[in-house]
Coordinates of C-alpha atoms in Angstrom, one line a residue:
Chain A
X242 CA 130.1 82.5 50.0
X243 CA 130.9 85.6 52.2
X244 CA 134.4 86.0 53.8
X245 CA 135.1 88.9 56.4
X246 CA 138.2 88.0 59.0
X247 CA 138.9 84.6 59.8
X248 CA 134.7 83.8 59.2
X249 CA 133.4 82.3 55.7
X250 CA 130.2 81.2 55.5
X251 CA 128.8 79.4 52.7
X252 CA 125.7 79.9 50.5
X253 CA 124.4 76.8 51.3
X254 CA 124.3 77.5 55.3
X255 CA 122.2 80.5 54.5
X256 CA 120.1 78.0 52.5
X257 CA 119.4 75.4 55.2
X258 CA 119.3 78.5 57.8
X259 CA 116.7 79.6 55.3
X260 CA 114.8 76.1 55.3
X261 CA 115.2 75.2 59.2
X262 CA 113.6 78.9 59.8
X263 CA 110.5 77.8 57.9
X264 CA 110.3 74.0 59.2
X265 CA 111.2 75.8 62.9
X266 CA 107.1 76.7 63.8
X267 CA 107.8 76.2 67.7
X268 CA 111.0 79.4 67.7
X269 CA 113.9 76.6 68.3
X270 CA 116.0 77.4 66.6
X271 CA 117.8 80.3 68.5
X272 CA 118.0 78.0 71.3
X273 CA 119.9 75.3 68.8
X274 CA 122.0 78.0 67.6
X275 CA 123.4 78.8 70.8
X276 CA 123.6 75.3 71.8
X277 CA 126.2 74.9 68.2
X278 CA 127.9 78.4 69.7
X279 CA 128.6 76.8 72.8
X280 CA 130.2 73.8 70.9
X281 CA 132.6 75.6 68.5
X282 CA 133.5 78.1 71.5
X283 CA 134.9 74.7 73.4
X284 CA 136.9 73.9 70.4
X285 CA 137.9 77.1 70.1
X286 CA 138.6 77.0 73.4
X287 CA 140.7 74.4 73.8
X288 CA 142.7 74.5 70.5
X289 CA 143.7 78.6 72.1
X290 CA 144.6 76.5 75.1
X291 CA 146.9 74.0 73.9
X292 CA 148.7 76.7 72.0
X293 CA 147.2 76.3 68.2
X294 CA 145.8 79.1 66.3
X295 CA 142.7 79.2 64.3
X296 CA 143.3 80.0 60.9
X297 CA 139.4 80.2 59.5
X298 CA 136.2 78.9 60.7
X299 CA 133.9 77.9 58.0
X300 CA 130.0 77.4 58.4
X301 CA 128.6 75.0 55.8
X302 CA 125.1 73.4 55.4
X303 CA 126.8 70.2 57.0
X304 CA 128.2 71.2 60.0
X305 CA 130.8 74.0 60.8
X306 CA 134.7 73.8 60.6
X307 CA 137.5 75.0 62.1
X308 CA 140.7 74.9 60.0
X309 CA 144.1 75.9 62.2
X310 CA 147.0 77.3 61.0
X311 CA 149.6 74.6 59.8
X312 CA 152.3 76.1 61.0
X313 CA 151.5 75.6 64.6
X314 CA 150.3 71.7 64.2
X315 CA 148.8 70.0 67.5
X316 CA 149.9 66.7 68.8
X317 CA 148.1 63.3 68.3
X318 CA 146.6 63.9 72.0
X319 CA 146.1 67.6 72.1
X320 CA 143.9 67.4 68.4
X321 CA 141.5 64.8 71.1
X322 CA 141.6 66.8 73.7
X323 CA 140.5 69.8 71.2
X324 CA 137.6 67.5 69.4
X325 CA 136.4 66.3 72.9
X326 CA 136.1 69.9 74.4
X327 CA 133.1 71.0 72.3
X328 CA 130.4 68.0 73.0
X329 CA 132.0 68.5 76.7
X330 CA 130.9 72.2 76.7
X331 CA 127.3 71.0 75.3
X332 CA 127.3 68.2 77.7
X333 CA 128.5 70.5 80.6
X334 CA 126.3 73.3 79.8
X335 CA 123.1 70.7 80.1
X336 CA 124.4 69.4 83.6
X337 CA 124.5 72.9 84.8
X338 CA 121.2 73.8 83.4
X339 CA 120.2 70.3 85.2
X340 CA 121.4 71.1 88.5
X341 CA 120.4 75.2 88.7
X342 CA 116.9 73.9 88.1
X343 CA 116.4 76.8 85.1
X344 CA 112.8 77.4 83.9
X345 CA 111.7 76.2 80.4
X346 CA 114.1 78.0 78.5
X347 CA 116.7 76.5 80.4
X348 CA 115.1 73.2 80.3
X349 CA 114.6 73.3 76.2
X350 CA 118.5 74.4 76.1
X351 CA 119.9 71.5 78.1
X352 CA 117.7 69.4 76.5
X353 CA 119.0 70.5 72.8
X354 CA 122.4 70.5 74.1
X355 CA 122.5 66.9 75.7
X356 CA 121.3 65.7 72.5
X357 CA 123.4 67.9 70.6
X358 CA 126.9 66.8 72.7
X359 CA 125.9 63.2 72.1
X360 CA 124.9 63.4 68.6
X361 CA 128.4 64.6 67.5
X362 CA 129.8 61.8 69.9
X363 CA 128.4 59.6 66.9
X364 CA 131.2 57.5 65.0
X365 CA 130.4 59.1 61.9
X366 CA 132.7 61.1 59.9
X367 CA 132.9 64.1 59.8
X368 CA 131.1 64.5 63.2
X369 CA 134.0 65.0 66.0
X370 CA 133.0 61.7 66.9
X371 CA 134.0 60.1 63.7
X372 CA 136.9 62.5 64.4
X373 CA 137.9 60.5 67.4
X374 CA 137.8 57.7 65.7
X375 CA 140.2 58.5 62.7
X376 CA 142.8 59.7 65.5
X377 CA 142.4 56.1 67.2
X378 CA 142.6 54.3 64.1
X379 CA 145.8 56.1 63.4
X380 CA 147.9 55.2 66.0
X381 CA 147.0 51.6 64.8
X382 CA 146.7 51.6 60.7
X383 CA 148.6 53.8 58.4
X384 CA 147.0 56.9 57.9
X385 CA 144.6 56.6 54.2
X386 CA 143.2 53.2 55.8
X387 CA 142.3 54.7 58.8
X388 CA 140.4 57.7 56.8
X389 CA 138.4 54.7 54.5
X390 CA 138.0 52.9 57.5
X391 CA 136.4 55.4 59.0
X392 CA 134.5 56.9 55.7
X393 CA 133.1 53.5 55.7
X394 CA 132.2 53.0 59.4
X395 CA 130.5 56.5 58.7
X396 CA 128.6 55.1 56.0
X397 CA 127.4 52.0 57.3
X398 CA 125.9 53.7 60.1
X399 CA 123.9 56.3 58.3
X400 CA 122.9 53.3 55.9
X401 CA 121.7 51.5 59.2
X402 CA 119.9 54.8 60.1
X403 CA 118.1 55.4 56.7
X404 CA 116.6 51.7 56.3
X405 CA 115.4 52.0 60.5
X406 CA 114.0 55.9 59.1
X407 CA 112.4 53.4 56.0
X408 CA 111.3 51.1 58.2
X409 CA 109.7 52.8 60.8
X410 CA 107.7 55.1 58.5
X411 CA 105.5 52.1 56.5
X412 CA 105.8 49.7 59.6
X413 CA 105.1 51.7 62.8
X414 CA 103.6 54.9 61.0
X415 CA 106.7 57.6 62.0
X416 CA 107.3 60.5 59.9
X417 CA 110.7 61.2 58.1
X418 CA 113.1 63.1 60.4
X419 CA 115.5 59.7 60.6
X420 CA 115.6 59.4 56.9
X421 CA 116.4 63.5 56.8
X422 CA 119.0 63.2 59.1
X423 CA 120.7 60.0 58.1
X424 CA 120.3 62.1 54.4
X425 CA 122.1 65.0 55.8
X426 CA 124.5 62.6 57.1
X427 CA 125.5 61.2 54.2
X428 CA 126.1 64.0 52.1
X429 CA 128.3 65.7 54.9
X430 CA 130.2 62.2 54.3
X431 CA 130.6 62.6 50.7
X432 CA 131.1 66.9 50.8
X433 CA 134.2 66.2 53.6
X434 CA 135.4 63.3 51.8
X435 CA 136.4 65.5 48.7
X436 CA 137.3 68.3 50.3
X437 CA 140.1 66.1 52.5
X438 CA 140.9 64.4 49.2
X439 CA 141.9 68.0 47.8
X440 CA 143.4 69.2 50.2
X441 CA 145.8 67.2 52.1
X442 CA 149.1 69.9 53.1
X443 CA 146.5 71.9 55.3
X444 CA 145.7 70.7 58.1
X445 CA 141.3 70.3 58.3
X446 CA 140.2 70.7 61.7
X447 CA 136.4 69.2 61.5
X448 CA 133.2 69.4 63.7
X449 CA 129.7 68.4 62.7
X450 CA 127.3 71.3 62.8
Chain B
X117 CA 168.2 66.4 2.2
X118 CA 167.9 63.0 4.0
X119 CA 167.5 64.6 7.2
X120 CA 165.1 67.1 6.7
X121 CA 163.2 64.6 4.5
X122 CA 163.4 62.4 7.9
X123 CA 162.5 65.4 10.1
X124 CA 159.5 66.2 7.6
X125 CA 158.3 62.5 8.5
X126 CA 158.7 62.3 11.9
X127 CA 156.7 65.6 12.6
X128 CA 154.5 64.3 10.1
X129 CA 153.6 61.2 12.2
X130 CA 153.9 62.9 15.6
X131 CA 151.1 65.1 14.0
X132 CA 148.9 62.2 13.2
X133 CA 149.2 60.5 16.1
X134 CA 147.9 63.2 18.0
X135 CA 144.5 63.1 16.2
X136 CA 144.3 59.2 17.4
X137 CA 141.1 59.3 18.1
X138 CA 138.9 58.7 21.3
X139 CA 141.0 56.8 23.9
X140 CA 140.1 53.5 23.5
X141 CA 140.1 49.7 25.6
X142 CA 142.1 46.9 25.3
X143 CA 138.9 46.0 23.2
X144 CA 138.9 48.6 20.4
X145 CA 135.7 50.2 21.7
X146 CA 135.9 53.7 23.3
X147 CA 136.5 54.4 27.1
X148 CA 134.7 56.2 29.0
X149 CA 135.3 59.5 30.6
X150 CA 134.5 59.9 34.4
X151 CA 131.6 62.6 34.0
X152 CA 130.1 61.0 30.4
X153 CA 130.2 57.7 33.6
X154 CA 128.3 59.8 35.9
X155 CA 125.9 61.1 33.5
X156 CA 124.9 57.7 32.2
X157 CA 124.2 56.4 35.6
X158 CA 121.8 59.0 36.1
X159 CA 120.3 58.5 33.0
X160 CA 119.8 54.4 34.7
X161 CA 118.8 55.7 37.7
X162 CA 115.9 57.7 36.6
X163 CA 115.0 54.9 34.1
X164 CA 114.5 52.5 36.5
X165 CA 112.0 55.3 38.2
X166 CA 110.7 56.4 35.8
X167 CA 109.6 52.1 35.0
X168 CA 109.3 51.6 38.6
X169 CA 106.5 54.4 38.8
X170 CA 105.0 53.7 35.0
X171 CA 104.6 49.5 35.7
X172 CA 103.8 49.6 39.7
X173 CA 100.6 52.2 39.0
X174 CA 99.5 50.0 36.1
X175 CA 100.2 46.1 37.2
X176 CA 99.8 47.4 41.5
X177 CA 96.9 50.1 41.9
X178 CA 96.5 48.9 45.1
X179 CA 99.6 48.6 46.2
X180 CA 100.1 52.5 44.6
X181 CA 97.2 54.1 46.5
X182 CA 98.6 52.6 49.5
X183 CA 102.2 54.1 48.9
X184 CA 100.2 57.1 48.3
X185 CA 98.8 57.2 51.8
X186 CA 101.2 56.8 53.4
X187 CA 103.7 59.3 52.1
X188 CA 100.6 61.7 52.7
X189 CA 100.6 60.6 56.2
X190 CA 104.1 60.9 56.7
X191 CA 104.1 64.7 54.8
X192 CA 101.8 65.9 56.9
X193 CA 103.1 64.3 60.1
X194 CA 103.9 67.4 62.5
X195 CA 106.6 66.4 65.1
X196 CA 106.7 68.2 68.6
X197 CA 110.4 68.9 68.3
X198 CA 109.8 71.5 71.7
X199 CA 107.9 68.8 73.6
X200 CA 110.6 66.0 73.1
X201 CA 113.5 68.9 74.0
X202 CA 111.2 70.0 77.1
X203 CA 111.4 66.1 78.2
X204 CA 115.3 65.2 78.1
X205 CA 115.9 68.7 79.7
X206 CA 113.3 68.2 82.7
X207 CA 114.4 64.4 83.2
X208 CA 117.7 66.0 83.6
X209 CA 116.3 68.1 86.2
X210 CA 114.6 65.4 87.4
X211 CA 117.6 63.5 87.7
X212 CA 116.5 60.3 85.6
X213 CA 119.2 57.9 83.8
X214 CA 119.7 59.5 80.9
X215 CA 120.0 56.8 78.5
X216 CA 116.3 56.3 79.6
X217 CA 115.8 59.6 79.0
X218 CA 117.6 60.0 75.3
X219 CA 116.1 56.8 74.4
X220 CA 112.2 58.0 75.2
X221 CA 113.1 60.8 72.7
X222 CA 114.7 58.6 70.1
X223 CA 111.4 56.9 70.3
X224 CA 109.0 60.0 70.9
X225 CA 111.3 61.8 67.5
X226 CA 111.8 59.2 65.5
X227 CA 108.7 56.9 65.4
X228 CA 106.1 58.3 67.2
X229 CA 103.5 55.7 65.5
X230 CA 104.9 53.3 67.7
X231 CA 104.0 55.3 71.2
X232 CA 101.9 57.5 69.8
X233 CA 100.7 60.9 71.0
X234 CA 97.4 61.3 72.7
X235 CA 97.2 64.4 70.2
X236 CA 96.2 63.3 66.8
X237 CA 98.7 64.5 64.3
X238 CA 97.4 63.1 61.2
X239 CA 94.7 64.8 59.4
X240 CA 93.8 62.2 57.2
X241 CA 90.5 61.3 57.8
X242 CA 89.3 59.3 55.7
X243 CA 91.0 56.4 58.1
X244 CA 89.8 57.7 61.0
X245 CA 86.6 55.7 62.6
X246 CA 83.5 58.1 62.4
X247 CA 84.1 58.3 59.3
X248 CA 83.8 55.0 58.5
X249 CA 81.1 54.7 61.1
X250 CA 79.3 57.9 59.1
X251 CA 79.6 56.4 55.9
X252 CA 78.6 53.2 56.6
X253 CA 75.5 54.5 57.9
X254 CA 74.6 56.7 55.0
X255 CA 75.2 53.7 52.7
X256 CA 72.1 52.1 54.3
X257 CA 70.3 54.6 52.9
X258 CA 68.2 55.9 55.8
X259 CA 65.0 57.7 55.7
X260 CA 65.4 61.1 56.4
X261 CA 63.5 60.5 60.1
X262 CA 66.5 58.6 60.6
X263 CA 69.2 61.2 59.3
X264 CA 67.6 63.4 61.6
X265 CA 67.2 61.8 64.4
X266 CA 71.1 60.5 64.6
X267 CA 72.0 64.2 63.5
X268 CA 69.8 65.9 66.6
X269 CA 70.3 63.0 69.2
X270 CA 66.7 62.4 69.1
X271 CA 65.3 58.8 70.1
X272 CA 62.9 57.6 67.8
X273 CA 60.1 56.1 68.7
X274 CA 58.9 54.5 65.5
X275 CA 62.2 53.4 64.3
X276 CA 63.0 50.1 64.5
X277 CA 66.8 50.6 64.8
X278 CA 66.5 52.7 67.9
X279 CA 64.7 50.0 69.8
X280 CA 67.5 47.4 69.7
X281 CA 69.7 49.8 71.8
X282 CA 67.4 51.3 74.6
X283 CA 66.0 48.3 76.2
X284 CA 70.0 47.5 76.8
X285 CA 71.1 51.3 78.0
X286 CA 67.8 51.0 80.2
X287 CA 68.5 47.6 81.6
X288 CA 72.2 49.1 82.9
X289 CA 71.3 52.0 84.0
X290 CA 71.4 51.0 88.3
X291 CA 68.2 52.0 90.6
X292 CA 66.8 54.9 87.7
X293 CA 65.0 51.5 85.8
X294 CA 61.5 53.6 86.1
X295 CA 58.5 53.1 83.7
X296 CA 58.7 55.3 80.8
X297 CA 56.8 58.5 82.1
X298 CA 59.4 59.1 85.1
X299 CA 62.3 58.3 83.0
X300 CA 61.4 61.5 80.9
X301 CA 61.1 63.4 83.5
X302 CA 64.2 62.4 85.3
X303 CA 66.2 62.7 82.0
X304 CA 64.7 66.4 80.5
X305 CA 67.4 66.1 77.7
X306 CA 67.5 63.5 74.7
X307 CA 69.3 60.5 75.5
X308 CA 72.0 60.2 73.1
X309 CA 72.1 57.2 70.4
X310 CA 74.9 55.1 70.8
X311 CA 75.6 52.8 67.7
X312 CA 78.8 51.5 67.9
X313 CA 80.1 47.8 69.9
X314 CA 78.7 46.7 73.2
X315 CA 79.8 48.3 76.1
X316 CA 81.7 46.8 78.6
X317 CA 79.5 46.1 82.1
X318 CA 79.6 49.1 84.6
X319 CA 80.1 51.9 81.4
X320 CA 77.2 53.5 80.0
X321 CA 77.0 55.9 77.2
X322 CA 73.9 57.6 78.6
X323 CA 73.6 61.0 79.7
X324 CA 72.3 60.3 83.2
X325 CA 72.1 63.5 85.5
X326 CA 74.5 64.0 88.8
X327 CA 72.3 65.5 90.7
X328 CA 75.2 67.9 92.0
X329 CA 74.1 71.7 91.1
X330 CA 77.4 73.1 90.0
X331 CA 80.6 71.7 88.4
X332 CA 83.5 72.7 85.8
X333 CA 85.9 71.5 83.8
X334 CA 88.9 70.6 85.1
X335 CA 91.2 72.0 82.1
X336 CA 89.7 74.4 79.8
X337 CA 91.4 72.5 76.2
X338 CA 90.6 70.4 73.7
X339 CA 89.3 66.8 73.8
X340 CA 92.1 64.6 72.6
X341 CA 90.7 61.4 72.8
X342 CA 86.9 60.8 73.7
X343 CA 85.4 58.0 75.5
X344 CA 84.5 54.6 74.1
X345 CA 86.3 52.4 72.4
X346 CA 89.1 53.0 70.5
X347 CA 92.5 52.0 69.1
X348 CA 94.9 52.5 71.8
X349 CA 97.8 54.9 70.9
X350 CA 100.8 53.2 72.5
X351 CA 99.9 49.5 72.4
X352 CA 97.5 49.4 69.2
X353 CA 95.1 47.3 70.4
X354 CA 91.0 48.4 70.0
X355 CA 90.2 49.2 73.7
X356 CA 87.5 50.6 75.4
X357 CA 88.9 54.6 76.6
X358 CA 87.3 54.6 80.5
X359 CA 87.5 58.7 80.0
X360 CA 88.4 61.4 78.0
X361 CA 92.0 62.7 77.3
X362 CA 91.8 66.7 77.7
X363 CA 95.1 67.9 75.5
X364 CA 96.6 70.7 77.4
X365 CA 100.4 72.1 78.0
X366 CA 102.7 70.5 80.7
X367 CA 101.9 72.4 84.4
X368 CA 98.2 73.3 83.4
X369 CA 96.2 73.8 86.9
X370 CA 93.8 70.8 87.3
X371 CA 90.8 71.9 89.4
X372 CA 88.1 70.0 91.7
X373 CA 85.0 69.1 89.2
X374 CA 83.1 70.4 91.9
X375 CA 83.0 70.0 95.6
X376 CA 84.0 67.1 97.1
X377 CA 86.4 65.0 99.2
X378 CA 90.0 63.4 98.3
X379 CA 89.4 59.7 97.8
X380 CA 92.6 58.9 97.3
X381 CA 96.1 60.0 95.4
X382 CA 98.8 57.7 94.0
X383 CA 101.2 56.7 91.2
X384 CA 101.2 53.7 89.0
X385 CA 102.7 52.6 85.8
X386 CA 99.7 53.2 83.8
X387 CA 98.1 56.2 85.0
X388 CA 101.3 58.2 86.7
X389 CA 100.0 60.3 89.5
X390 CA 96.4 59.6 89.5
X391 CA 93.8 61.1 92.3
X392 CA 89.9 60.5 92.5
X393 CA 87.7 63.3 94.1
X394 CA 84.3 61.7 96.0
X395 CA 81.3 64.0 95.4
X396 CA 77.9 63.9 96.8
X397 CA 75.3 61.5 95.3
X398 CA 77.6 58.8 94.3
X399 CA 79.4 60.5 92.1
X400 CA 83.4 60.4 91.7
X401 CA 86.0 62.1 89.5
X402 CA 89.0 60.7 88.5
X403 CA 92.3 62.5 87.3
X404 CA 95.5 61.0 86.0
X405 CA 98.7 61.4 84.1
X406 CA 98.9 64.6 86.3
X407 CA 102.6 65.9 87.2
X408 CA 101.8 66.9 90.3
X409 CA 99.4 66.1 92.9
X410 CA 98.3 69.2 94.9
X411 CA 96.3 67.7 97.6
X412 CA 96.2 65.0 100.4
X413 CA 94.3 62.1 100.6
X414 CA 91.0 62.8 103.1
X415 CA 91.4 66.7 102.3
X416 CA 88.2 68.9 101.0
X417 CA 87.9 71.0 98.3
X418 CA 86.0 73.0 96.8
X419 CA 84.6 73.5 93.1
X420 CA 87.6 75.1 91.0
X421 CA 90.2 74.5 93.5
X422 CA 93.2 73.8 91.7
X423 CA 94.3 69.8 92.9
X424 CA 97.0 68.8 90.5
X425 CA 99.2 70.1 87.3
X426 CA 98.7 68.4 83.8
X427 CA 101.4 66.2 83.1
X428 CA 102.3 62.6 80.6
X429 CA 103.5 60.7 83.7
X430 CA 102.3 56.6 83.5
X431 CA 101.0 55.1 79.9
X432 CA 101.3 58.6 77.9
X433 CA 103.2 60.0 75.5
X434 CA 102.1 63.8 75.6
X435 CA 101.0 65.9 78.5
X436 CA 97.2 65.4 78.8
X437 CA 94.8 65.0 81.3
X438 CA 92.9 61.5 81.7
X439 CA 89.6 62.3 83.2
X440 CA 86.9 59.9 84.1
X441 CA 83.7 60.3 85.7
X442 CA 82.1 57.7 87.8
X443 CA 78.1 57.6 89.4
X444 CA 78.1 54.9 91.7
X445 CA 81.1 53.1 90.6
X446 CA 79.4 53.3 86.7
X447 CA 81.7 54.8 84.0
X448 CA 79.9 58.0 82.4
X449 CA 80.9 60.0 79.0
X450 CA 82.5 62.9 80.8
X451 CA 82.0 64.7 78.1
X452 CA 78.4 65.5 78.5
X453 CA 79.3 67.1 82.0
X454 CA 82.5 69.8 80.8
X455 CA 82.1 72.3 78.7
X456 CA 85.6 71.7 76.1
X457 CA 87.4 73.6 73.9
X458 CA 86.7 72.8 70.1
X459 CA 89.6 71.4 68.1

């Protein structure tokens, strides 16, 4: 991995960077990074806002992550209020683009980011969505039932998504992006879950990529 | 001497207890560590391929070469990532619901067989119908008059296969039913052979002339989806295509097939914005699936001028446009009238 600053990125991103560049025939991809850009810069954002401070933000080949310093630790509500901010930026970004009326560049960007902001609304962990959901479940459950809970929520639902991927490629003659993603899904699911496992004194700030 | 003969012992058994062996289970036989675990469930895993494969390709060929297929199709399966991002940000614009809009591209991403594209994005071609047609026709083994007759368009005159389908063209065709001399010389070009199911009433496969002196294509692109019958792309059913789809980007200028009168413009579920032209002798044009409509109903225009923009409004699921091409009120093969890009 390389590490200059507060940035580390991992050899894997480069890998799928590597891979999307030579699936990407129709030039999207700059277009999807800036729609991810836009997301971290609202959690950024926010987390500056409510008075944390960004310790290190890591780009993986599951997602990117933002890790704060523990010595400035957010509230219950203030960590939402942080996860929410970035599919709000994507989603707020696409009504603008929406109501200007942009050409087709602005058209393709709102389109990625409306489907970007909702994709990481998702309950799956560790999408912000899933996210969310671990904060809700913890004002209700103690803390490691909430995180299985959740881990298995997450599951479930990429399970559901790879047999509809299965299904829909020998019954109604689709090709294989649902089984890719719900792929990618799951092993973002199993990378996270160890990582949180090792670490537990730090306090891991995650967004989906 | 009792105490060091003690100590002696008791380092002597601490020693041998730490070779004990291999941790072991309650039932004597050796436990396994976590990775030696891991390892020997992907040994099972890849058995169970490895048997899966070996038995399924000797007991199921079928059921292999099938499998086959399909993961080719699905391989080579080329999704319009740009076109489905293009839709959810101009229904935004537009200001549709935007579940709607997300679920289209669900839908349009995720299993395009089910409403597919009026672009053909498998290659495989040994499903497609002309082959089979082709095929099936050179397993008759034909003469070679026959071969070239049906590879040059030619009618035949001493064939008996040929005479089966002219009396029927020649008994639709409306008002041109002349004896065989005139029929020559109204038609200077071969008439093409049409072997496939019978047509529906009021569509004809012949090339009959127009009788109008100039005319153009409406989009210069690629013919998507030719006229006849065919397995529909959204609903699966083997239909008879009333047109041809002409493949071409979102916001292509449509223009006039040549001069001619507005008929009428309008919007439906199935076509989208839709407008026919009226031309002189009879003959119509009609455009649909268009995004926008660029002229009013009763208005004239002229060969070329631009009356609509390409678009996948009504029964589509890619920007094309649907053209048909009518000679009192009988469906012709547009194709034999526009000059089209080749694929």
């Amino acid at each position: 991995m390389i590490r200059r600053g507060r940035v580390e990125i991992s050899s894997g991103f480069f890998l799928m960077t590597a891979l999307l560049l030579y699936l990407d025939t129709e030039n999207l991809l700059l277009l999807a990074g800036l729609a991810c850009a836009i997301h971290e810069c609202g959690h950024c954002a926010a987390v500056r806002l409510v008075g944390g401070r960004i310790s290190r933000l890591r780009l993986t080949a599951v997602g990117g992550e933002l890790q704060l310093d523990w010595r400035r630790p957010l509230t219950k509500t203030r960590e939402l209020f942080c996860i929410l901010a970035g599919p709000f930026m994507n989603l707020l970004t696409a009504w603008l683009l929406a109501r200007k009326g942009a050409g087709e560049t602005g058209q393709l960007l709102g389109g990625i980011s409306v489907c970007l902001g909702v994709f990481n609304l998702l309950p799956i962990w560790p999408l912000d969505g899933g996210r969310v959901l671990q904060l809700l479940l913890e004002h209700l459950l103690p803390e490691r039932w909430a995180l299985h809970l959740v881990r298995g929520v997450s599951v479930l639902i990429s399970g559901i998504l790879l047999f509809f991927g299965l299904l829909q490629i020998f019954y109604t003659g689709g090709n294989l992006t649902l089984c890719v993603l719900a792929a990618w899904l799951f092993i973002g699911i199993q990378k996270r879950g160890e990582k949180t496992r090792r670490s537990h004194t730090q306090k891991i700030f995650l967004n989906g990529g | 001497m009792r105490t060091e003969y003690r100590t002696a012992n008791t380092s002597a058994r601490a020693r041998h207890s730490s070779h004990r062996g291999p941790p072991r289970t309650k039932k004597g036989e050796p436990a396994l560590a976590p990775r030696e675990k891991r390892r020997l469930l992907q040994l099972m895993v890849c058995l169970i391929l490895f048997f899966t494969v070996f038995f399924g390709r000797g007991i199921f060929p079928e059921q292999g070469e099938v499998a086959t297929q399909t993961l080719r199709r699905v391989l080579r399966t080329n999704t319009d990532f740009k076109a489905a991002f293009l839709q959810v940000g101009r229904a935004l614009s537009d200001g549709e619901p935007v579940l709607d809009t997300l679920g289209n591209m669900w839908v349009t991403v995720f299993a395009p067989g089910s409403a597919g594209n009026g672009i053909e994005t498998s290659s495989d071609y040994k499903t497609s119908r002309l082959y089979a047609e082709e095929k099936e026709f050179l397993s008759s083994q034909p003469s070679t008059q026959t071969v070239l007759a049906r590879r040059f368009n030619l009618p035949l005159s001493s064939d008996s296969e040929n005479t089966a389908p002219a009396p029927e063209e020649t008994a639709q065709v409306p008002a041109t039913t002349e004896p065989a001399a005139a029929v020559a010389t109204l038609s200077p070009d071969p008439q093409p052979v049409y072997t496939g199911p019978a047509l529906p009433a009021n569509a004809t496969m012949e090339k009959l002339p127009l009788g109008l002196s100039k005319t153009t294509a409406p989009v210069m692109a690629v013919i998507s989806s030719p006229y006849g019958y065919r397995v529909h792309p959204i609903d699966g059913e083997y239909k008879f295509h009333a047109g041809v789809d002409l493949a071409a980007d979102y916001g292509t200028d449509i223009v006039a097939f040549a001069d001619g009168t507005v008929d009428y413009i309008g919007e439906s579920s199935e076509y989208g914005k839709y407008l026919q032209l009226r031309h002189a002798d009879g003959v119509t044009s009609f455009y649909a699936h268009c995004s926008k409509l660029c002229v009013q109903q009763g208005q004239t225009v002229s060969l070329g001028e631009k009356v609509a923009e390409v678009g996948d409004t009504g029964y589509a699921t890619g920007p094309h446009l649907h053209f048909e091409l009518k000679l009192n009120g009988e469906r012709l093969n547009p194709a034999y009238y526009i000059t089209t890009l080749s694929s």
